[in-house]
């Protein structure tokens, strides 16, 4: 096959309608703090089955805001997975809290709920499950533990917009659910994020936190406001929300395409001895944010580099957080602490998966992986 442009692991899909909606906003009165914000929040909340949504400038800002309004502060602990993007734990550190990591399940690569209860202390405030690759965690077990110990469940669903757990949409059951609209995620606003909740108190506080901690008190004058706790400028703009509203209309189609590609990969790779394909449990409908395979018995690094030479822009999700220098130094974690996460990481490669991918590109990725791992049709690997 002729050499083609590098195929990235993820990519946005913007069309003329998205662009038209942005131009409309740019020609109007409100660039920020205007009506598109609430329109977007309501549309996403409705789609996910949540009462309220608060749109912010990124998924990271959404995590920080959620932890803050949950009252997570200095000396507190949250329980989460080391197999996530850094922001899940970093945002807890912003609040002065300690991320207590729990090893993952080897099948879904999600937090192992059986290990959570043993790590709860008087300082634990929240369980923060991450729906890795778009596959929801086992929420029945997680909620049992959370209710028993009076803990909040703050779900990092940045991989999982549109996914379902036992028929229920992600965003409809956790105390707060976090979304990201980075270009590699299911829908994009360039940068952007959202907190979903059914809790009115959290909703009010999130809006205040997003806007400097400003609380308006009109009884004391139309201009008058007070600050009880300094917040941030975590606002998103109206033109970003206009893209988001337009993108949301295509979300189901996007997810359907992601699923189709994942199915093609599954079929192509399931009989290759040295590849472990992702699992989808019967209780789950994955939103297929990424397609992570594990290479067994062959050098992951070598395979990864060979893919790049063939213009397949693979990725690795993620370097486990507990072996990051910061988390080792600050919290005393070390290599060997979470063997399942480490074993997954050693073999992990994320293959390209995004709705705009053409059939030809999908086939090219399949052929490239096979070419690297299989010699002469025999199951003889590098
Ligand atoms: C993308 C992502 C985030 C952060 O989102 P940004 O919008 O990039 O700040 C947080 N957690 C997970 C699991 C993510 O994938």
CSV table of C-alpha atoms and ligand atoms in Angstrom, one decimal:
chain,number,residue,atom,x,y,z
A,1,UNK,CA,0.0,0.0,0.0
A,2,UNK,CA,1.2,3.5,-0.8
A,3,UNK,CA,2.5,5.6,2.1
A,4,UNK,CA,-0.4,7.6,3.5
A,5,UNK,CA,-0.6,10.6,5.9
A,6,UNK,CA,-0.1,9.5,9.5
A,7,UNK,CA,-3.4,8.2,11.0
A,8,UNK,CA,-3.8,9.7,14.5
A,9,UNK,CA,-5.2,7.8,17.4
A,10,UNK,CA,-8.1,10.2,17.8
A,11,UNK,CA,-9.4,13.2,15.8
A,12,UNK,CA,-12.4,15.6,15.8
A,13,UNK,CA,-15.0,15.7,13.1
A,14,UNK,CA,-16.3,19.2,12.4
A,15,UNK,CA,-18.6,19.9,9.5
A,16,UNK,CA,-20.0,23.0,7.9
A,17,UNK,CA,-22.9,23.2,10.3
A,18,UNK,CA,-20.6,23.4,13.3
A,19,UNK,CA,-18.7,26.2,11.5
A,20,UNK,CA,-21.9,28.0,10.6
A,21,UNK,CA,-23.1,28.0,14.2
A,22,UNK,CA,-19.8,29.5,15.4
A,23,UNK,CA,-20.0,32.2,12.8
A,24,UNK,CA,-23.5,33.1,14.0
A,25,UNK,CA,-22.2,33.6,17.5
A,26,UNK,CA,-19.2,35.5,16.4
A,27,UNK,CA,-21.5,38.0,14.6
A,28,UNK,CA,-23.8,38.3,17.6
A,29,UNK,CA,-23.6,40.1,20.9
A,30,UNK,CA,-22.3,37.4,23.2
A,31,UNK,CA,-18.8,35.9,22.9
A,32,UNK,CA,-18.9,34.7,26.5
A,33,UNK,CA,-21.4,34.6,29.4
A,34,UNK,CA,-24.2,34.5,26.9
A,35,UNK,CA,-27.2,32.3,26.2
A,36,UNK,CA,-25.3,29.5,24.3
A,37,UNK,CA,-23.7,28.3,27.6
A,38,UNK,CA,-27.0,27.3,29.2
A,39,UNK,CA,-28.4,26.0,25.9
A,40,UNK,CA,-25.4,23.6,25.7
A,41,UNK,CA,-25.6,22.7,29.4
A,42,UNK,CA,-29.3,21.8,29.1
A,43,UNK,CA,-28.8,19.8,25.9
A,44,UNK,CA,-26.0,17.7,27.3
A,45,UNK,CA,-27.8,17.2,30.7
A,46,UNK,CA,-30.9,16.1,28.8
A,47,UNK,CA,-29.0,13.7,26.6
A,48,UNK,CA,-27.3,12.1,29.6
A,49,UNK,CA,-30.4,12.1,31.9
A,50,UNK,CA,-29.0,14.5,34.5
A,51,UNK,CA,-30.9,17.5,36.0
A,52,UNK,CA,-28.1,20.0,35.7
A,53,UNK,CA,-25.0,20.7,33.7
A,54,UNK,CA,-22.3,23.3,34.3
A,55,UNK,CA,-20.0,23.9,31.3
A,56,UNK,CA,-16.4,24.9,32.0
A,57,UNK,CA,-13.2,25.6,30.2
A,58,UNK,CA,-11.9,22.0,30.3
A,59,UNK,CA,-12.4,18.5,31.8
A,60,UNK,CA,-9.6,19.3,34.2
A,61,UNK,CA,-11.5,22.4,35.4
A,62,UNK,CA,-14.6,20.3,35.7
A,63,UNK,CA,-12.8,17.8,38.0
A,64,UNK,CA,-11.3,20.7,40.1
A,65,UNK,CA,-14.7,22.3,40.4
A,66,UNK,CA,-16.5,19.1,41.3
A,67,UNK,CA,-13.9,18.2,44.0
A,68,UNK,CA,-14.1,21.7,45.4
A,69,UNK,CA,-17.9,21.9,45.7
A,70,UNK,CA,-17.8,18.4,47.2
A,71,UNK,CA,-15.8,20.0,50.0
A,72,UNK,CA,-12.7,18.0,49.3
A,73,UNK,CA,-9.8,19.9,50.9
A,74,UNK,CA,-6.5,19.7,52.6
A,75,UNK,CA,-5.8,16.3,54.2
A,76,UNK,CA,-8.8,14.6,52.6
A,77,UNK,CA,-8.5,11.5,50.4
A,78,UNK,CA,-10.2,10.3,47.2
A,79,UNK,CA,-10.1,6.8,45.9
A,80,UNK,CA,-9.3,6.4,42.3
A,81,UNK,CA,-7.5,4.3,39.6
A,82,UNK,CA,-3.8,4.8,38.6
A,83,UNK,CA,-4.9,3.9,35.0
A,84,UNK,CA,-6.3,7.3,34.0
A,85,UNK,CA,-5.2,10.6,32.6
A,86,UNK,CA,-3.2,12.7,35.1
A,87,UNK,CA,-6.0,15.3,35.6
A,88,UNK,CA,-8.2,12.9,37.6
A,89,UNK,CA,-5.6,12.8,40.4
A,90,UNK,CA,-3.9,16.2,39.7
A,91,UNK,CA,-7.2,18.0,40.4
A,92,UNK,CA,-7.4,16.3,43.8
A,93,UNK,CA,-3.9,17.5,44.5
A,94,UNK,CA,-5.0,21.1,43.6
A,95,UNK,CA,-7.4,20.8,46.5
A,96,UNK,CA,-4.7,19.5,48.9
A,97,UNK,CA,-6.1,16.0,48.9
A,98,UNK,CA,-4.4,12.7,48.5
A,99,UNK,CA,-5.3,10.4,45.6
A,100,UNK,CA,-5.5,6.9,47.0
A,101,UNK,CA,-5.0,4.5,44.1
A,102,UNK,CA,-6.6,1.1,43.7
A,103,UNK,CA,-5.4,-1.5,41.2
A,104,UNK,CA,-7.5,-2.2,38.1
A,105,UNK,CA,-9.5,-5.3,36.9
A,106,UNK,CA,-7.6,-7.1,34.2
A,107,UNK,CA,-10.6,-7.4,32.0
A,108,UNK,CA,-12.2,-4.0,31.8
A,109,UNK,CA,-9.1,-2.1,33.0
A,110,UNK,CA,-11.4,-0.2,35.4
A,111,UNK,CA,-11.0,0.3,39.1
A,112,UNK,CA,-11.3,-3.0,40.9
A,113,UNK,CA,-14.3,-2.4,43.2
A,114,UNK,CA,-13.4,-5.3,45.4
A,115,UNK,CA,-10.3,-3.5,46.6
A,116,UNK,CA,-12.0,-0.2,47.4
A,117,UNK,CA,-13.4,-0.9,50.8
A,118,UNK,CA,-10.1,-1.9,52.4
A,119,UNK,CA,-8.7,1.5,51.6
A,120,UNK,CA,-11.4,3.7,53.1
A,121,UNK,CA,-10.3,5.8,56.1
A,122,UNK,CA,-11.9,8.6,58.1
A,123,UNK,CA,-10.4,11.0,55.6
A,124,UNK,CA,-12.0,9.5,52.5
A,125,UNK,CA,-14.5,11.9,50.9
A,126,UNK,CA,-15.2,10.4,47.5
A,127,UNK,CA,-14.7,7.4,45.1
A,128,UNK,CA,-13.7,8.6,41.7
A,129,UNK,CA,-14.2,5.8,39.1
A,130,UNK,CA,-12.9,6.4,35.6
A,131,UNK,CA,-14.8,4.7,32.7
A,132,UNK,CA,-11.6,3.6,31.0
A,133,UNK,CA,-11.8,3.6,27.2
A,134,UNK,CA,-15.5,4.4,27.4
A,135,UNK,CA,-16.4,1.2,29.3
A,136,UNK,CA,-18.5,2.0,32.5
A,137,UNK,CA,-17.2,0.7,35.8
A,138,UNK,CA,-19.3,-1.8,37.9
A,139,UNK,CA,-21.4,0.9,39.5
A,140,UNK,CA,-23.7,-1.4,41.5
A,141,UNK,CA,-20.8,-2.5,43.6
A,142,UNK,CA,-19.3,1.0,43.8
A,143,UNK,CA,-22.6,2.5,45.0
A,144,UNK,CA,-23.0,-0.2,47.6
A,145,UNK,CA,-19.7,0.8,49.1
A,146,UNK,CA,-20.2,4.5,48.7
A,147,UNK,CA,-23.6,4.4,50.4
A,148,UNK,CA,-22.4,2.3,53.3
A,149,UNK,CA,-19.5,4.7,54.0
A,150,UNK,CA,-21.3,7.9,53.1
A,151,UNK,CA,-19.0,8.7,50.3
A,152,UNK,CA,-19.7,10.7,47.1
A,153,UNK,CA,-19.2,9.1,43.7
A,154,UNK,CA,-17.6,11.5,41.3
A,155,UNK,CA,-17.4,9.8,38.0
A,156,UNK,CA,-14.7,10.7,35.6
A,157,UNK,CA,-16.6,10.0,32.4
A,158,UNK,CA,-14.3,11.9,30.1
A,159,UNK,CA,-14.0,8.7,28.0
A,160,UNK,CA,-17.6,7.7,28.3
A,161,UNK,CA,-20.1,10.3,27.0
A,162,UNK,CA,-23.0,8.3,25.6
A,163,UNK,CA,-22.0,5.0,27.3
A,164,UNK,CA,-24.5,2.9,29.3
A,165,UNK,CA,-24.4,0.9,32.5
A,166,UNK,CA,-27.2,-1.6,32.8
A,167,UNK,CA,-29.3,0.4,30.3
A,168,UNK,CA,-28.7,3.7,32.2
A,169,UNK,CA,-26.8,6.5,30.5
A,170,UNK,CA,-23.5,7.7,32.0
A,171,UNK,CA,-24.3,11.0,33.7
A,172,UNK,CA,-27.6,9.8,35.1
A,173,UNK,CA,-26.5,8.0,38.3
A,174,UNK,CA,-23.3,9.4,39.9
A,175,UNK,CA,-23.4,12.3,42.4
A,176,UNK,CA,-21.3,14.3,39.8
A,177,UNK,CA,-20.2,13.2,36.4
A,178,UNK,CA,-17.2,14.8,34.6
A,179,UNK,CA,-17.0,15.3,30.8
A,180,UNK,CA,-14.3,16.6,28.5
A,181,UNK,CA,-14.7,18.2,25.1
A,182,UNK,CA,-11.1,18.0,24.0
A,183,UNK,CA,-10.9,17.2,20.2
A,184,UNK,CA,-10.1,13.5,20.8
A,185,UNK,CA,-13.2,13.0,22.9
A,186,UNK,CA,-16.7,12.1,21.7
A,187,UNK,CA,-17.8,15.6,20.9
A,188,UNK,CA,-15.6,18.7,21.0
A,189,UNK,CA,-15.6,22.4,21.8
A,190,UNK,CA,-11.9,22.8,21.2
A,191,UNK,CA,-11.2,22.8,24.9
A,192,UNK,CA,-14.1,22.4,27.3
A,193,UNK,CA,-15.7,20.3,30.0
A,194,UNK,CA,-18.8,19.8,32.0
A,195,UNK,CA,-20.0,18.7,35.4
A,196,UNK,CA,-23.4,16.9,35.4
A,197,UNK,CA,-25.4,16.5,38.6
A,198,UNK,CA,-28.9,16.1,40.0
A,199,UNK,CA,-27.9,18.0,43.2
A,200,UNK,CA,-29.1,21.6,43.2
A,201,UNK,CA,-26.7,22.7,45.9
A,202,UNK,CA,-23.7,21.4,43.8
A,203,UNK,CA,-25.2,23.0,40.7
A,204,UNK,CA,-25.3,26.5,42.4
A,205,UNK,CA,-21.9,26.1,43.9
A,206,UNK,CA,-20.3,24.9,40.6
A,207,UNK,CA,-21.6,28.1,38.8
A,208,UNK,CA,-20.1,30.3,41.5
A,209,UNK,CA,-16.8,28.4,41.5
A,210,UNK,CA,-16.5,28.8,37.7
A,211,UNK,CA,-16.8,32.6,38.0
A,212,UNK,CA,-14.4,33.7,40.7
A,213,UNK,CA,-16.5,32.7,43.7
A,214,UNK,CA,-18.8,35.7,43.0
A,215,UNK,CA,-22.2,35.5,44.7
A,216,UNK,CA,-24.7,38.1,43.5
A,217,UNK,CA,-26.9,39.6,46.2
A,218,UNK,CA,-29.4,41.8,44.3
A,219,UNK,CA,-31.3,42.7,47.5
A,220,UNK,CA,-28.3,44.9,48.4
A,221,UNK,CA,-28.2,46.5,45.0
A,222,UNK,CA,-28.2,45.3,41.4
A,223,UNK,CA,-24.4,45.5,41.3
A,224,UNK,CA,-23.7,44.0,44.6
A,225,UNK,CA,-21.8,40.7,45.1
A,226,UNK,CA,-19.8,39.0,47.7
A,227,UNK,CA,-17.0,36.5,47.7
A,228,UNK,CA,-16.9,33.8,50.4
A,229,UNK,CA,-14.3,31.6,48.8
A,230,UNK,CA,-12.2,32.7,45.9
A,231,UNK,CA,-13.1,30.7,42.7
A,232,UNK,CA,-11.5,30.6,39.3
A,233,UNK,CA,-12.1,31.8,35.8
A,234,UNK,CA,-13.1,28.5,34.4
A,235,UNK,CA,-15.7,29.9,32.0
A,236,UNK,CA,-16.2,28.5,28.5
A,237,UNK,CA,-17.2,30.8,25.6
A,238,UNK,CA,-20.4,31.0,23.7
A,239,UNK,CA,-18.8,30.2,20.4
A,240,UNK,CA,-17.4,27.0,21.9
A,241,UNK,CA,-20.8,26.0,23.2
A,242,UNK,CA,-22.2,26.7,19.8
A,243,UNK,CA,-19.9,24.0,18.4
A,244,UNK,CA,-20.8,21.7,21.3
A,245,UNK,CA,-24.6,22.1,20.6
A,246,UNK,CA,-24.1,21.3,16.9
A,247,UNK,CA,-21.7,18.4,17.7
A,248,UNK,CA,-24.1,16.8,20.2
A,249,UNK,CA,-26.7,16.3,17.4
A,250,UNK,CA,-24.2,13.9,15.8
A,251,UNK,CA,-23.1,12.1,19.0
A,252,UNK,CA,-25.1,8.9,18.5
A,253,UNK,CA,-23.9,8.6,14.9
A,254,UNK,CA,-20.3,9.2,16.1
A,255,UNK,CA,-20.6,6.5,18.8
A,256,UNK,CA,-22.2,4.1,16.2
A,257,UNK,CA,-19.1,4.6,14.0
A,258,UNK,CA,-16.7,4.1,16.9
A,259,UNK,CA,-18.5,0.8,17.7
A,260,UNK,CA,-18.3,-0.4,14.1
A,261,UNK,CA,-14.6,0.2,14.0
A,262,UNK,CA,-14.1,-1.5,17.3
A,263,UNK,CA,-16.0,-4.5,16.0
A,264,UNK,CA,-13.9,-4.7,12.9
A,265,UNK,CA,-10.7,-4.6,15.1
A,266,UNK,CA,-12.1,-7.2,17.4
A,267,UNK,CA,-12.8,-9.5,14.5
A,268,UNK,CA,-9.4,-9.0,12.9
A,269,UNK,CA,-7.4,-9.4,16.1
A,270,UNK,CA,-9.3,-11.9,18.3
A,271,UNK,CA,-7.4,-14.9,16.9
A,272,UNK,CA,-4.0,-13.4,17.0
A,273,UNK,CA,-2.3,-15.1,19.9
A,274,UNK,CA,-0.2,-12.2,20.9
A,275,UNK,CA,-2.9,-9.6,21.0
A,276,UNK,CA,-5.3,-9.1,23.9
A,277,UNK,CA,-8.4,-7.2,22.6
A,278,UNK,CA,-10.6,-5.0,24.9
A,279,UNK,CA,-13.5,-6.6,26.8
A,280,UNK,CA,-17.1,-5.4,26.8
A,281,UNK,CA,-19.1,-6.7,29.7
A,282,UNK,CA,-22.8,-7.6,29.3
A,283,UNK,CA,-23.8,-4.9,31.7
A,284,UNK,CA,-22.0,-2.3,29.7
A,285,UNK,CA,-22.4,-0.4,26.4
A,286,UNK,CA,-19.0,1.2,25.8
A,287,UNK,CA,-18.7,4.5,24.1
A,288,UNK,CA,-15.4,3.3,22.6
A,289,UNK,CA,-13.3,6.4,23.3
A,290,UNK,CA,-10.2,4.4,22.5
A,291,UNK,CA,-9.2,1.0,21.3
A,292,UNK,CA,-6.4,-0.3,23.6
A,293,UNK,CA,-4.8,-3.6,22.8
A,294,UNK,CA,-2.2,-5.4,24.8
A,295,UNK,CA,0.8,-7.0,23.1
A,296,UNK,CA,1.9,-10.2,24.8
A,297,UNK,CA,5.3,-11.9,24.3
A,298,UNK,CA,6.5,-9.3,21.8
A,299,UNK,CA,8.2,-6.0,22.5
A,300,UNK,CA,5.6,-3.4,22.8
A,301,UNK,CA,8.1,-0.6,22.2
A,302,UNK,CA,9.2,-2.3,19.0
A,303,UNK,CA,5.7,-2.8,17.8
A,304,UNK,CA,4.8,0.8,18.6
A,305,UNK,CA,7.8,2.1,16.7
A,306,UNK,CA,7.1,-0.1,13.7
A,307,UNK,CA,3.5,1.1,13.6
A,308,UNK,CA,4.8,4.7,13.5
A,309,UNK,CA,7.1,3.8,10.6
A,310,UNK,CA,4.0,2.6,8.8
A,311,UNK,CA,2.2,5.9,9.6
A,312,UNK,CA,-0.1,4.5,12.2
A,313,UNK,CA,-0.1,7.1,15.0
A,314,UNK,CA,-0.7,4.8,18.0
A,315,UNK,CA,-0.7,6.0,21.6
A,316,UNK,CA,-0.3,4.5,25.0
A,317,UNK,CA,-3.1,5.1,27.6
A,318,UNK,CA,-1.6,5.6,30.2
A,319,UNK,CA,1.7,5.6,32.0
A,320,UNK,CA,0.3,4.6,35.4
A,321,UNK,CA,0.0,7.6,37.7
A,322,UNK,CA,1.6,5.9,40.8
A,323,UNK,CA,4.9,5.6,38.9
A,324,UNK,CA,4.9,9.3,37.9
A,325,UNK,CA,7.8,11.0,39.8
A,326,UNK,CA,5.5,13.5,41.5
A,327,UNK,CA,3.2,10.8,42.9
A,328,UNK,CA,6.2,8.7,44.0
A,329,UNK,CA,7.8,11.7,45.8
A,330,UNK,CA,4.8,13.3,47.3
A,331,UNK,CA,2.8,10.3,48.3
A,332,UNK,CA,5.3,7.4,48.5
A,333,UNK,CA,4.0,5.3,45.7
A,334,UNK,CA,6.4,3.0,43.9
A,335,UNK,CA,6.7,0.6,41.0
A,336,UNK,CA,5.2,-2.7,42.0
A,337,UNK,CA,2.3,-1.2,44.0
A,338,UNK,CA,-0.4,-2.0,41.4
A,339,UNK,CA,0.7,-5.0,39.4
A,340,UNK,CA,-2.3,-5.4,37.2
A,341,UNK,CA,-2.1,-1.8,36.0
A,342,UNK,CA,1.6,-2.2,35.4
A,343,UNK,CA,1.2,-5.4,33.5
A,344,UNK,CA,-1.4,-3.8,31.3
A,345,UNK,CA,0.8,-0.8,30.7
A,346,UNK,CA,3.8,-2.9,29.7
A,347,UNK,CA,1.9,-4.3,26.7
A,348,UNK,CA,-0.5,-1.4,26.0
A,349,UNK,CA,-1.0,0.2,22.6
A,350,UNK,CA,-3.9,2.3,21.6
A,351,UNK,CA,-4.8,1.9,18.0
A,352,UNK,CA,-6.5,4.8,16.0
A,353,UNK,CA,-10.2,5.0,16.5
A,354,UNK,CA,-12.3,8.0,15.6
A,355,UNK,CA,-15.6,8.5,13.7
A,356,UNK,CA,-14.1,10.2,10.7
A,357,UNK,CA,-11.8,7.2,10.0
A,358,UNK,CA,-12.4,5.8,6.6
A,359,UNK,CA,-12.9,2.0,5.9
A,360,UNK,CA,-9.6,2.1,4.1
A,361,UNK,CA,-7.8,3.6,7.1
A,362,UNK,CA,-9.2,1.0,9.4
A,363,UNK,CA,-8.1,-1.7,7.0
A,364,UNK,CA,-4.7,-0.2,6.8
A,365,UNK,CA,-4.3,-0.2,10.6
A,366,UNK,CA,-5.4,-3.9,10.6
A,367,UNK,CA,-3.0,-4.8,7.9
A,368,UNK,CA,-0.1,-2.9,9.5
A,369,UNK,CA,-0.6,-4.6,12.9
A,370,UNK,CA,-0.8,-8.0,11.2
A,371,UNK,CA,2.2,-7.3,9.1
A,372,UNK,CA,4.2,-6.5,12.2
A,373,UNK,CA,3.0,-9.4,14.4
A,374,UNK,CA,2.5,-12.2,11.9
A,375,UNK,CA,5.1,-13.5,9.5
A,376,UNK,CA,4.0,-15.7,6.6
A,377,UNK,CA,0.4,-16.3,7.9
A,378,UNK,CA,1.8,-18.6,10.5
A,379,UNK,CA,1.3,-17.5,14.1
A,380,UNK,CA,4.9,-16.7,14.3
A,381,UNK,CA,5.6,-13.4,15.9
A,382,UNK,CA,8.5,-11.1,16.1
B,1,LIG,C1,-9.4,14.1,28.7
B,1,LIG,C2,-9.5,13.6,30.2
B,1,LIG,C3,-9.5,14.5,31.2
B,1,LIG,C4,-9.2,16.0,31.1
B,1,LIG,O1,-9.9,16.7,30.2
B,1,LIG,P1,-9.3,18.0,29.6
B,1,LIG,O2,-10.5,18.5,28.9
B,1,LIG,O3,-8.2,17.6,28.6
B,1,LIG,O4,-8.8,18.9,30.7
B,1,LIG,C5,-9.7,14.0,32.5
B,1,LIG,N1,-9.8,12.7,32.7
B,1,LIG,C6,-9.8,11.8,31.7
B,1,LIG,C7,-9.9,10.4,32.0
B,1,LIG,C8,-9.6,12.2,30.4
B,1,LIG,O5,-9.5,11.4,29.4
